């Protein structure tokens, strides 16, 4: 009774990540109803589990999750990681933005450089609030 609805969302994700019988694990919005710090920890969990025989297919709108992955890429590139299990390279991550078009859905891959920065601009409407709040 004393836990929020977020625990019911994240617990199955944790169980699926430690269960080793998947070839593809598709997760839709793992960030729902959970604190931003937990979203970051989920990103770290995905990174530490990437060596398992599982491909993670994650659909998210979470800036916290995305920024944590980019941060770990940068820390790996610059040798700043305190935990070697969190090492990840840009070529191990694929970010695809899906947008509607007149001919159907259009998929755009956003490339990431070795230092954890996007080479491509985010599509309109994504993460603009962060820029407005920071500046």
mmCIF file with all atom_site columns, C-alpha atoms in Angstrom:
data_model
loop_
_atom_site.group_PDB
_atom_site.id
_atom_site.type_symbol
_atom_site.label_atom_id
_atom_site.label_alt_id
_atom_site.label_comp_id
_atom_site.label_asym_id
_atom_site.label_entity_id
_atom_site.label_seq_id
_atom_site.pdbx_PDB_ins_code
_atom_site.Cartn_x
_atom_site.Cartn_y
_atom_site.Cartn_z
_atom_site.occupancy
_atom_site.B_iso_or_equiv
_atom_site.pdbx_formal_charge
_atom_site.auth_seq_id
_atom_site.auth_comp_id
_atom_site.auth_asym_id
_atom_site.auth_atom_id
_atom_site.pdbx_PDB_model_num
ATOM 1   C CA . UNK A 1 1   ? 0.000  0.000   0.000   1.00 0.00 ? 1   UNK A CA 1
ATOM 2   C CA . UNK A 1 2   ? 2.911  2.376   0.605   1.00 0.00 ? 2   UNK A CA 1
ATOM 3   C CA . UNK A 1 3   ? 4.549  2.178   -2.818  1.00 0.00 ? 3   UNK A CA 1
ATOM 4   C CA . UNK A 1 4   ? 3.566  4.215   -5.847  1.00 0.00 ? 4   UNK A CA 1
ATOM 5   C CA . UNK A 1 5   ? 2.328  2.906   -9.147  1.00 0.00 ? 5   UNK A CA 1
ATOM 6   C CA . UNK A 1 6   ? 5.825  3.325   -10.597 1.00 0.00 ? 6   UNK A CA 1
ATOM 7   C CA . UNK A 1 7   ? 7.065  0.207   -8.807  1.00 0.00 ? 7   UNK A CA 1
ATOM 8   C CA . UNK A 1 8   ? 4.455  -1.862  -10.622 1.00 0.00 ? 8   UNK A CA 1
ATOM 9   C CA . UNK A 1 9   ? 5.802  -0.453  -13.893 1.00 0.00 ? 9   UNK A CA 1
ATOM 10  C CA . UNK A 1 10  ? 9.505  -0.893  -13.215 1.00 0.00 ? 10  UNK A CA 1
ATOM 11  C CA . UNK A 1 11  ? 9.528  -4.259  -11.432 1.00 0.00 ? 11  UNK A CA 1
ATOM 12  C CA . UNK A 1 12  ? 8.654  -6.291  -14.562 1.00 0.00 ? 12  UNK A CA 1
ATOM 13  C CA . UNK A 1 13  ? 11.394 -4.437  -16.458 1.00 0.00 ? 13  UNK A CA 1
ATOM 14  C CA . UNK A 1 14  ? 13.990 -5.361  -13.834 1.00 0.00 ? 14  UNK A CA 1
ATOM 15  C CA . UNK A 1 15  ? 12.877 -8.999  -13.841 1.00 0.00 ? 15  UNK A CA 1
ATOM 16  C CA . UNK A 1 16  ? 12.977 -9.136  -17.647 1.00 0.00 ? 16  UNK A CA 1
ATOM 17  C CA . UNK A 1 17  ? 16.489 -7.627  -17.666 1.00 0.00 ? 17  UNK A CA 1
ATOM 18  C CA . UNK A 1 18  ? 17.924 -10.225 -15.309 1.00 0.00 ? 18  UNK A CA 1
ATOM 19  C CA . UNK A 1 19  ? 16.117 -13.120 -17.007 1.00 0.00 ? 19  UNK A CA 1
ATOM 20  C CA . UNK A 1 20  ? 18.464 -14.421 -19.695 1.00 0.00 ? 20  UNK A CA 1
ATOM 21  C CA . UNK A 1 21  ? 16.123 -16.123 -22.151 1.00 0.00 ? 21  UNK A CA 1
ATOM 22  C CA . UNK A 1 22  ? 15.281 -13.175 -24.401 1.00 0.00 ? 22  UNK A CA 1
ATOM 23  C CA . UNK A 1 23  ? 16.713 -12.447 -27.798 1.00 0.00 ? 23  UNK A CA 1
ATOM 24  C CA . UNK A 1 24  ? 14.867 -9.136  -28.092 1.00 0.00 ? 24  UNK A CA 1
ATOM 25  C CA . UNK A 1 25  ? 13.413 -7.279  -25.144 1.00 0.00 ? 25  UNK A CA 1
ATOM 26  C CA . UNK A 1 26  ? 10.987 -4.560  -26.263 1.00 0.00 ? 26  UNK A CA 1
ATOM 27  C CA . UNK A 1 27  ? 10.040 -2.044  -23.573 1.00 0.00 ? 27  UNK A CA 1
ATOM 28  C CA . UNK A 1 28  ? 7.558  0.749   -24.088 1.00 0.00 ? 28  UNK A CA 1
ATOM 29  C CA . UNK A 1 29  ? 8.094  3.867   -21.972 1.00 0.00 ? 29  UNK A CA 1
ATOM 30  C CA . UNK A 1 30  ? 10.071 2.416   -19.051 1.00 0.00 ? 30  UNK A CA 1
ATOM 31  C CA . UNK A 1 31  ? 10.028 5.880   -17.464 1.00 0.00 ? 31  UNK A CA 1
ATOM 32  C CA . UNK A 1 32  ? 6.296  5.952   -16.717 1.00 0.00 ? 32  UNK A CA 1
ATOM 33  C CA . UNK A 1 33  ? 5.408  6.963   -13.162 1.00 0.00 ? 33  UNK A CA 1
ATOM 34  C CA . UNK A 1 34  ? 8.953  6.791   -11.824 1.00 0.00 ? 34  UNK A CA 1
ATOM 35  C CA . UNK A 1 35  ? 11.276 9.407   -10.370 1.00 0.00 ? 35  UNK A CA 1
ATOM 36  C CA . UNK A 1 36  ? 13.928 10.894  -12.720 1.00 0.00 ? 36  UNK A CA 1
ATOM 37  C CA . UNK A 1 37  ? 16.734 9.390   -10.612 1.00 0.00 ? 37  UNK A CA 1
ATOM 38  C CA . UNK A 1 38  ? 15.229 5.932   -11.077 1.00 0.00 ? 38  UNK A CA 1
ATOM 39  C CA . UNK A 1 39  ? 14.968 6.605   -14.820 1.00 0.00 ? 39  UNK A CA 1
ATOM 40  C CA . UNK A 1 40  ? 18.715 7.239   -14.824 1.00 0.00 ? 40  UNK A CA 1
ATOM 41  C CA . UNK A 1 41  ? 19.327 4.038   -12.889 1.00 0.00 ? 41  UNK A CA 1
ATOM 42  C CA . UNK A 1 42  ? 17.214 2.104   -15.390 1.00 0.00 ? 42  UNK A CA 1
ATOM 43  C CA . UNK A 1 43  ? 19.433 3.460   -18.178 1.00 0.00 ? 43  UNK A CA 1
ATOM 44  C CA . UNK A 1 44  ? 22.477 2.224   -16.250 1.00 0.00 ? 44  UNK A CA 1
ATOM 45  C CA . UNK A 1 45  ? 20.815 -1.187  -15.831 1.00 0.00 ? 45  UNK A CA 1
ATOM 46  C CA . UNK A 1 46  ? 20.260 -1.418  -19.598 1.00 0.00 ? 46  UNK A CA 1
ATOM 47  C CA . UNK A 1 47  ? 23.921 -0.545  -20.160 1.00 0.00 ? 47  UNK A CA 1
ATOM 48  C CA . UNK A 1 48  ? 25.206 -3.189  -17.744 1.00 0.00 ? 48  UNK A CA 1
ATOM 49  C CA . UNK A 1 49  ? 22.973 -5.846  -19.331 1.00 0.00 ? 49  UNK A CA 1
ATOM 50  C CA . UNK A 1 50  ? 23.913 -5.165  -22.941 1.00 0.00 ? 50  UNK A CA 1
ATOM 51  C CA . UNK A 1 51  ? 26.434 -8.014  -22.991 1.00 0.00 ? 51  UNK A CA 1
ATOM 52  C CA . UNK A 1 52  ? 23.718 -10.567 -22.351 1.00 0.00 ? 52  UNK A CA 1
ATOM 53  C CA . UNK A 1 53  ? 22.315 -12.286 -25.436 1.00 0.00 ? 53  UNK A CA 1
ATOM 54  C CA . UNK A 1 54  ? 19.528 -9.693  -25.497 1.00 0.00 ? 54  UNK A CA 1
ATOM 55  C CA . UNK A 1 55  ? 18.910 -6.787  -27.836 1.00 0.00 ? 55  UNK A CA 1
ATOM 56  C CA . UNK A 1 56  ? 17.063 -3.963  -26.089 1.00 0.00 ? 56  UNK A CA 1
ATOM 57  C CA . UNK A 1 57  ? 14.414 -2.140  -28.095 1.00 0.00 ? 57  UNK A CA 1
ATOM 58  C CA . UNK A 1 58  ? 13.313 0.772   -25.932 1.00 0.00 ? 58  UNK A CA 1
ATOM 59  C CA . UNK A 1 59  ? 10.626 3.287   -26.847 1.00 0.00 ? 59  UNK A CA 1
ATOM 60  C CA . UNK A 1 60  ? 10.944 6.341   -24.635 1.00 0.00 ? 60  UNK A CA 1
ATOM 61  C CA . UNK A 1 61  ? 10.271 10.045  -24.325 1.00 0.00 ? 61  UNK A CA 1
ATOM 62  C CA . UNK A 1 62  ? 12.541 10.323  -21.283 1.00 0.00 ? 62  UNK A CA 1
ATOM 63  C CA . UNK A 1 63  ? 15.224 12.967  -21.467 1.00 0.00 ? 63  UNK A CA 1
ATOM 64  C CA . UNK A 1 64  ? 16.658 11.549  -18.223 1.00 0.00 ? 64  UNK A CA 1
ATOM 65  C CA . UNK A 1 65  ? 17.121 8.085   -19.707 1.00 0.00 ? 65  UNK A CA 1
ATOM 66  C CA . UNK A 1 66  ? 18.621 9.435   -22.931 1.00 0.00 ? 66  UNK A CA 1
ATOM 67  C CA . UNK A 1 67  ? 20.950 11.877  -21.214 1.00 0.00 ? 67  UNK A CA 1
ATOM 68  C CA . UNK A 1 68  ? 22.253 9.151   -18.886 1.00 0.00 ? 68  UNK A CA 1
ATOM 69  C CA . UNK A 1 69  ? 23.160 6.974   -21.853 1.00 0.00 ? 69  UNK A CA 1
ATOM 70  C CA . UNK A 1 70  ? 24.882 9.907   -23.570 1.00 0.00 ? 70  UNK A CA 1
ATOM 71  C CA . UNK A 1 71  ? 26.729 10.707  -20.348 1.00 0.00 ? 71  UNK A CA 1
ATOM 72  C CA . UNK A 1 72  ? 28.009 7.128   -20.075 1.00 0.00 ? 72  UNK A CA 1
ATOM 73  C CA . UNK A 1 73  ? 29.220 7.270   -23.683 1.00 0.00 ? 73  UNK A CA 1
ATOM 74  C CA . UNK A 1 74  ? 31.115 10.483  -22.906 1.00 0.00 ? 74  UNK A CA 1
ATOM 75  C CA . UNK A 1 75  ? 32.570 9.073   -19.677 1.00 0.00 ? 75  UNK A CA 1
ATOM 76  C CA . UNK A 1 76  ? 33.675 5.932   -21.508 1.00 0.00 ? 76  UNK A CA 1
ATOM 77  C CA . UNK A 1 77  ? 35.280 7.977   -24.277 1.00 0.00 ? 77  UNK A CA 1
ATOM 78  C CA . UNK A 1 78  ? 37.139 10.254  -21.847 1.00 0.00 ? 78  UNK A CA 1
ATOM 79  C CA . UNK A 1 79  ? 38.077 7.454   -19.405 1.00 0.00 ? 79  UNK A CA 1
ATOM 80  C CA . UNK A 1 80  ? 36.136 9.069   -16.542 1.00 0.00 ? 80  UNK A CA 1
ATOM 81  C CA . UNK A 1 81  ? 34.041 6.034   -15.588 1.00 0.00 ? 81  UNK A CA 1
ATOM 82  C CA . UNK A 1 82  ? 34.217 4.901   -12.000 1.00 0.00 ? 82  UNK A CA 1
ATOM 83  C CA . UNK A 1 83  ? 32.393 1.641   -12.767 1.00 0.00 ? 83  UNK A CA 1
ATOM 84  C CA . UNK A 1 84  ? 33.733 -0.299  -15.782 1.00 0.00 ? 84  UNK A CA 1
ATOM 85  C CA . UNK A 1 85  ? 30.408 -2.164  -16.096 1.00 0.00 ? 85  UNK A CA 1
ATOM 86  C CA . UNK A 1 86  ? 28.884 1.113   -17.333 1.00 0.00 ? 86  UNK A CA 1
ATOM 87  C CA . UNK A 1 87  ? 31.274 1.476   -20.250 1.00 0.00 ? 87  UNK A CA 1
ATOM 88  C CA . UNK A 1 88  ? 29.461 1.926   -23.534 1.00 0.00 ? 88  UNK A CA 1
ATOM 89  C CA . UNK A 1 89  ? 30.486 3.249   -26.922 1.00 0.00 ? 89  UNK A CA 1
ATOM 90  C CA . UNK A 1 90  ? 28.465 5.319   -29.356 1.00 0.00 ? 90  UNK A CA 1
ATOM 91  C CA . UNK A 1 91  ? 28.388 2.504   -31.909 1.00 0.00 ? 91  UNK A CA 1
ATOM 92  C CA . UNK A 1 92  ? 26.564 0.312   -29.369 1.00 0.00 ? 92  UNK A CA 1
ATOM 93  C CA . UNK A 1 93  ? 23.561 2.663   -29.263 1.00 0.00 ? 93  UNK A CA 1
ATOM 94  C CA . UNK A 1 94  ? 21.079 3.377   -32.016 1.00 0.00 ? 94  UNK A CA 1
ATOM 95  C CA . UNK A 1 95  ? 18.602 6.230   -31.585 1.00 0.00 ? 95  UNK A CA 1
ATOM 96  C CA . UNK A 1 96  ? 15.737 6.293   -34.055 1.00 0.00 ? 96  UNK A CA 1
ATOM 97  C CA . UNK A 1 97  ? 13.099 9.000   -34.154 1.00 0.00 ? 97  UNK A CA 1
ATOM 98  C CA . UNK A 1 98  ? 9.797  8.009   -35.775 1.00 0.00 ? 98  UNK A CA 1
ATOM 99  C CA . UNK A 1 99  ? 7.670  10.769  -37.225 1.00 0.00 ? 99  UNK A CA 1
ATOM 100 C CA . UNK A 1 100 ? 4.502  10.855  -39.292 1.00 0.00 ? 100 UNK A CA 1
ATOM 101 C CA . UNK A 1 101 ? 4.720  11.807  -42.946 1.00 0.00 ? 101 UNK A CA 1
ATOM 102 C CA . UNK A 1 102 ? 2.292  11.962  -45.857 1.00 0.00 ? 102 UNK A CA 1
ATOM 103 C CA . UNK A 1 103 ? 3.479  8.568   -47.096 1.00 0.00 ? 103 UNK A CA 1
ATOM 104 C CA . UNK A 1 104 ? 3.414  6.894   -43.660 1.00 0.00 ? 104 UNK A CA 1
ATOM 105 C CA . UNK A 1 105 ? 5.792  6.734   -40.756 1.00 0.00 ? 105 UNK A CA 1
ATOM 106 C CA . UNK A 1 106 ? 9.320  7.970   -41.369 1.00 0.00 ? 106 UNK A CA 1
ATOM 107 C CA . UNK A 1 107 ? 12.253 6.628   -39.346 1.00 0.00 ? 107 UNK A CA 1
ATOM 108 C CA . UNK A 1 108 ? 15.263 8.884   -38.774 1.00 0.00 ? 108 UNK A CA 1
ATOM 109 C CA . UNK A 1 109 ? 18.413 7.582   -37.149 1.00 0.00 ? 109 UNK A CA 1
ATOM 110 C CA . UNK A 1 110 ? 20.173 10.211  -35.030 1.00 0.00 ? 110 UNK A CA 1
ATOM 111 C CA . UNK A 1 111 ? 23.902 9.571   -34.988 1.00 0.00 ? 111 UNK A CA 1
ATOM 112 C CA . UNK A 1 112 ? 25.959 9.934   -31.832 1.00 0.00 ? 112 UNK A CA 1
ATOM 113 C CA . UNK A 1 113 ? 29.639 10.823  -31.847 1.00 0.00 ? 113 UNK A CA 1
ATOM 114 C CA . UNK A 1 114 ? 32.266 9.127   -29.704 1.00 0.00 ? 114 UNK A CA 1
ATOM 115 C CA . UNK A 1 115 ? 32.022 11.826  -27.033 1.00 0.00 ? 115 UNK A CA 1
ATOM 116 C CA . UNK A 1 116 ? 28.300 11.277  -26.443 1.00 0.00 ? 116 UNK A CA 1
ATOM 117 C CA . UNK A 1 117 ? 26.922 14.210  -28.435 1.00 0.00 ? 117 UNK A CA 1
ATOM 118 C CA . UNK A 1 118 ? 24.362 13.963  -31.184 1.00 0.00 ? 118 UNK A CA 1
ATOM 119 C CA . UNK A 1 119 ? 25.659 14.761  -34.644 1.00 0.00 ? 119 UNK A CA 1
ATOM 120 C CA . UNK A 1 120 ? 22.085 15.458  -35.708 1.00 0.00 ? 120 UNK A CA 1
ATOM 121 C CA . UNK A 1 121 ? 19.565 17.925  -34.325 1.00 0.00 ? 121 UNK A CA 1
ATOM 122 C CA . UNK A 1 122 ? 16.686 16.624  -32.268 1.00 0.00 ? 122 UNK A CA 1
ATOM 123 C CA . UNK A 1 123 ? 13.397 16.772  -34.147 1.00 0.00 ? 123 UNK A CA 1
ATOM 124 C CA . UNK A 1 124 ? 11.097 19.704  -33.390 1.00 0.00 ? 124 UNK A CA 1
ATOM 125 C CA . UNK A 1 125 ? 9.364  19.429  -30.051 1.00 0.00 ? 125 UNK A CA 1
ATOM 126 C CA . UNK A 1 126 ? 11.862 17.152  -28.307 1.00 0.00 ? 126 UNK A CA 1
ATOM 127 C CA . UNK A 1 127 ? 13.771 18.407  -25.308 1.00 0.00 ? 127 UNK A CA 1
ATOM 128 C CA . UNK A 1 128 ? 13.088 22.055  -26.173 1.00 0.00 ? 128 UNK A CA 1
ATOM 129 C CA . UNK A 1 129 ? 11.714 22.611  -22.682 1.00 0.00 ? 129 UNK A CA 1
ATOM 130 C CA . UNK A 1 130 ? 15.128 21.876  -21.191 1.00 0.00 ? 130 UNK A CA 1
ATOM 131 C CA . UNK A 1 131 ? 16.740 24.603  -23.286 1.00 0.00 ? 131 UNK A CA 1
ATOM 132 C CA . UNK A 1 132 ? 13.998 27.072  -22.339 1.00 0.00 ? 132 UNK A CA 1
ATOM 133 C CA . UNK A 1 133 ? 14.401 26.288  -18.642 1.00 0.00 ? 133 UNK A CA 1
ATOM 134 C CA . UNK A 1 134 ? 18.196 26.412  -18.631 1.00 0.00 ? 134 UNK A CA 1
ATOM 135 C CA . UNK A 1 135 ? 18.613 29.574  -20.637 1.00 0.00 ? 135 UNK A CA 1
#
